[in-house]
């Protein structure tokens, strides 16, 4: 169980105009199968970097430590191989793909992942049926499928589109990087429902957020506090509430 | 820095393409000796059994060519071309019509198979007796197999509609009046160096005539193939569409891989009368040369359409992925009041390819409209230039033009240039020009890959998205082929 996702002593840096900048300074984290964990922390603490390193973005150089996912050396895999293995990242700032039809993109992605997992590809009819069911659940209009990926989408539409992709790709481990930012309360509920309904013994998630609000809807099994590239405190869901009331100061002081 | 280096390597890998359709067919050939002089011109005319006026026309063009100089204004460079070191006539030796596909030269069939031509269509192309009755296809193919049309199909269906679709050499003999009236009326023999050369030595090409009020019942398609070593190919295409008539013409090109540079100088002339419309689509995939830029086709083409009638329309769509040098400006002369000219283009260059392409929209009459959408994709060490002219003449009252030029760069060693010429001599004319240059971003690639797409699929998806506005103008069957070509041209060797 415990070797579902295991991160040990992970250190990573990025090239900032020619000088390497250390961002992750020794992350230890385990997420068992079926659990949802949250990471909270001030800006610049390395939360998004952690999500990028786990999903394989090339700008970051891992200098030390390890990460295994389902027993595989995660850091040795290409981003698409991680996706095939069941990893998904919901982007904080979803990327625009001009001219690329959203439905076509979704189908290409779904079938790429299905192929890699040894499943049959979905034909156009089966795909459309699957996608329609999901857009309905997320209160998205069909019109969004016809537009170019994320082009001209509002902040809320982009986030819903991320959750739509997550649901269609059926990951076993999802990272949600500030998926709540820019969402009004109704949209937040819909997105949370999109995540909660995947909850079960075969779905784990890492929810990155600034606000306790999201964690009212997606109640985590564990909450980790991250600061200056390290996890400085871990606890139950009550940690989020403490943070909301008292801020990060006491955690930072305790860690110092 | 590591990340940057890695990115560049990735992109270089992506940009490398192997030429999938590089092959050569070994067929018995009837070849004229190397060299170009009046004798060569006379020989070509004699072999084609042309009337006297045609020979005179060619000789006049040849004498003009002798006085002309190769143009130097395009942003391309190549070693000097030795026009005497090439064959100007090559023709597969004629055999009696085969009874079945079993009797057809297996090399020819292999070529067709590599091009992806379906079996029943192969039978038609190869001239198998009785093949026409077996299957009715919606596309008529006039296969130009090394300078000579090996077969023309579906002529019957077209004849019933009154449409003439045949090799130009046949049209010169059998529809002499039409050819005499229109040949060189859009692109005069002395128009430019390469047009003059073509006029002197063109060996084949297609002729289309659509009479009044007829909508051509099928897409017309020609596969141009260059297939003999050191044979310059000089195609000549003439399309005449009468009042209220319309046609959609498809031209597709692939070529065998070879070492030496090959010259190709085609001329295409389109003529549209009142309310007529012509749609001319091209997918060009000639051998672009190897990774170092050796070999590859020199493609110097003059394509021009005349909207002579009121409300007539000419639309050019091109997807250019091949050739080591492309020099090509499909143009429209908008002479009829309210006539419409369109140019949709995707040009892809990779490795050491050079492309200088664009269009000219010459607005002569009132209320004429033109649209230009040009998408340029450069990868490797290639260089691509959009060169376009929009000219509003004094009588072009209320004429309008919209131009959009977008360039996409892959890697950091390629170049993209936009050279628009805009001339307005009428105060009421309106001209709009938009241009963008962008790169495929790491963000876009990572976003796609995190969704399970391989790097090459991601590039393909992004590039196809970039070209969408142009690709949607292509007839369906061509659009699919064009998408494949874009993939092949840019992605070949990843993984």
CSV table of C-alpha atoms in Angstrom, one decimal, chain A residues 116-232:
chain,number,residue,atom,x,y,z
A,116,UNK,CA,-0.6,2.9,-23.8
A,117,UNK,CA,-2.7,1.0,-21.1
A,118,UNK,CA,-3.5,-1.7,-23.6
A,119,UNK,CA,-7.2,-0.8,-23.9
A,120,UNK,CA,-9.2,-0.4,-27.0
A,121,UNK,CA,-9.5,3.0,-28.5
A,122,UNK,CA,-12.8,4.8,-28.4
A,123,UNK,CA,-14.5,5.5,-31.7
A,124,UNK,CA,-16.1,8.8,-32.4
A,125,UNK,CA,-19.5,7.7,-31.2
A,126,UNK,CA,-18.4,6.1,-28.0
A,127,UNK,CA,-16.1,9.0,-27.2
A,128,UNK,CA,-18.9,11.6,-27.8
A,129,UNK,CA,-21.2,9.6,-25.5
A,130,UNK,CA,-18.6,9.6,-22.7
A,131,UNK,CA,-17.7,13.2,-23.1
A,132,UNK,CA,-21.3,14.4,-23.2
A,133,UNK,CA,-22.0,12.6,-19.9
A,134,UNK,CA,-19.0,14.4,-18.3
A,135,UNK,CA,-19.8,17.8,-19.7
A,136,UNK,CA,-23.3,17.5,-18.3
A,137,UNK,CA,-22.0,16.6,-14.8
A,138,UNK,CA,-19.6,19.6,-14.9
A,139,UNK,CA,-22.3,22.0,-16.3
A,140,UNK,CA,-20.3,22.7,-19.4
A,141,UNK,CA,-21.8,23.6,-22.7
A,142,UNK,CA,-21.2,21.4,-25.7
A,143,UNK,CA,-20.0,24.6,-27.4
A,144,UNK,CA,-16.9,24.4,-25.4
A,145,UNK,CA,-16.0,21.1,-27.1
A,146,UNK,CA,-16.0,22.9,-30.5
A,147,UNK,CA,-13.7,25.7,-29.5
A,148,UNK,CA,-9.9,25.6,-29.6
A,149,UNK,CA,-8.4,24.2,-26.4
A,150,UNK,CA,-8.6,26.9,-23.7
A,151,UNK,CA,-8.6,29.7,-26.2
A,152,UNK,CA,-10.9,32.4,-25.1
A,153,UNK,CA,-12.0,30.4,-22.1
A,154,UNK,CA,-12.8,32.2,-18.9
A,155,UNK,CA,-10.8,31.3,-15.8
A,156,UNK,CA,-13.6,29.1,-14.6
A,157,UNK,CA,-14.1,27.4,-17.9
A,158,UNK,CA,-10.4,26.6,-18.1
A,159,UNK,CA,-10.5,24.9,-14.7
A,160,UNK,CA,-13.6,22.9,-15.6
A,161,UNK,CA,-11.9,21.9,-18.8
A,162,UNK,CA,-9.1,20.5,-16.6
A,163,UNK,CA,-11.4,18.5,-14.5
A,164,UNK,CA,-13.2,17.3,-17.7
A,165,UNK,CA,-9.8,16.0,-18.9
A,166,UNK,CA,-9.1,14.4,-15.6
A,167,UNK,CA,-12.4,12.5,-15.6
A,168,UNK,CA,-12.0,11.3,-19.2
A,169,UNK,CA,-8.4,10.2,-18.7
A,170,UNK,CA,-9.3,8.2,-15.5
A,171,UNK,CA,-6.1,8.7,-13.6
A,172,UNK,CA,-5.2,6.7,-10.5
A,173,UNK,CA,-3.3,9.7,-9.1
A,174,UNK,CA,-4.3,13.3,-9.8
A,175,UNK,CA,-2.5,16.5,-8.8
A,176,UNK,CA,-4.8,19.5,-8.7
A,177,UNK,CA,-2.6,22.7,-8.7
A,178,UNK,CA,-4.8,25.5,-7.3
A,179,UNK,CA,-7.7,24.3,-9.3
A,180,UNK,CA,-9.9,26.4,-7.0
A,181,UNK,CA,-8.4,29.7,-7.9
A,182,UNK,CA,-10.6,31.9,-10.0
A,183,UNK,CA,-13.7,29.8,-9.3
A,184,UNK,CA,-17.0,31.2,-7.8
A,185,UNK,CA,-18.7,29.2,-5.2
A,186,UNK,CA,-21.0,27.3,-7.6
A,187,UNK,CA,-18.1,26.4,-9.9
A,188,UNK,CA,-16.1,25.3,-6.9
A,189,UNK,CA,-18.9,22.9,-5.8
A,190,UNK,CA,-19.1,21.5,-9.3
A,191,UNK,CA,-15.4,21.0,-9.5
A,192,UNK,CA,-15.3,19.4,-6.1
A,193,UNK,CA,-18.0,17.1,-7.0
A,194,UNK,CA,-16.0,16.1,-10.1
A,195,UNK,CA,-13.1,15.1,-7.9
A,196,UNK,CA,-15.2,13.5,-5.0
A,197,UNK,CA,-17.1,11.2,-7.3
A,198,UNK,CA,-13.8,9.7,-8.4
A,199,UNK,CA,-12.9,9.0,-4.8
A,200,UNK,CA,-12.5,5.3,-4.0
A,201,UNK,CA,-9.9,2.7,-3.3
A,202,UNK,CA,-8.3,3.2,-6.7
A,203,UNK,CA,-8.0,7.0,-6.8
A,204,UNK,CA,-5.5,9.2,-5.0
A,205,UNK,CA,-5.0,12.9,-5.3
A,206,UNK,CA,-2.7,15.7,-4.2
A,207,UNK,CA,-4.7,18.9,-3.8
A,208,UNK,CA,-2.6,22.1,-3.8
A,209,UNK,CA,-4.4,25.1,-2.6
A,210,UNK,CA,-4.1,28.4,-0.7
A,211,UNK,CA,-7.5,28.3,0.7
A,212,UNK,CA,-9.2,26.1,3.2
A,213,UNK,CA,-12.4,26.7,1.3
A,214,UNK,CA,-11.8,24.0,-1.3
A,215,UNK,CA,-11.0,21.6,1.5
A,216,UNK,CA,-14.5,22.1,2.9
A,217,UNK,CA,-15.7,20.4,-0.2
A,218,UNK,CA,-12.9,18.0,-0.9
A,219,UNK,CA,-12.1,16.7,2.6
A,220,UNK,CA,-8.5,15.5,2.6
A,221,UNK,CA,-7.1,12.5,4.6
A,222,UNK,CA,-3.9,14.4,5.3
A,223,UNK,CA,-2.8,18.0,5.1
A,224,UNK,CA,0.9,19.0,4.6
A,225,UNK,CA,2.3,22.4,5.1
A,226,UNK,CA,5.0,23.4,2.8
A,227,UNK,CA,7.5,26.2,3.1
A,228,UNK,CA,10.8,27.1,1.6
A,229,UNK,CA,11.0,23.8,-0.4
A,230,UNK,CA,10.2,21.5,2.5
A,231,UNK,CA,7.2,19.9,4.1
A,232,UNK,CA,7.4,21.4,7.6
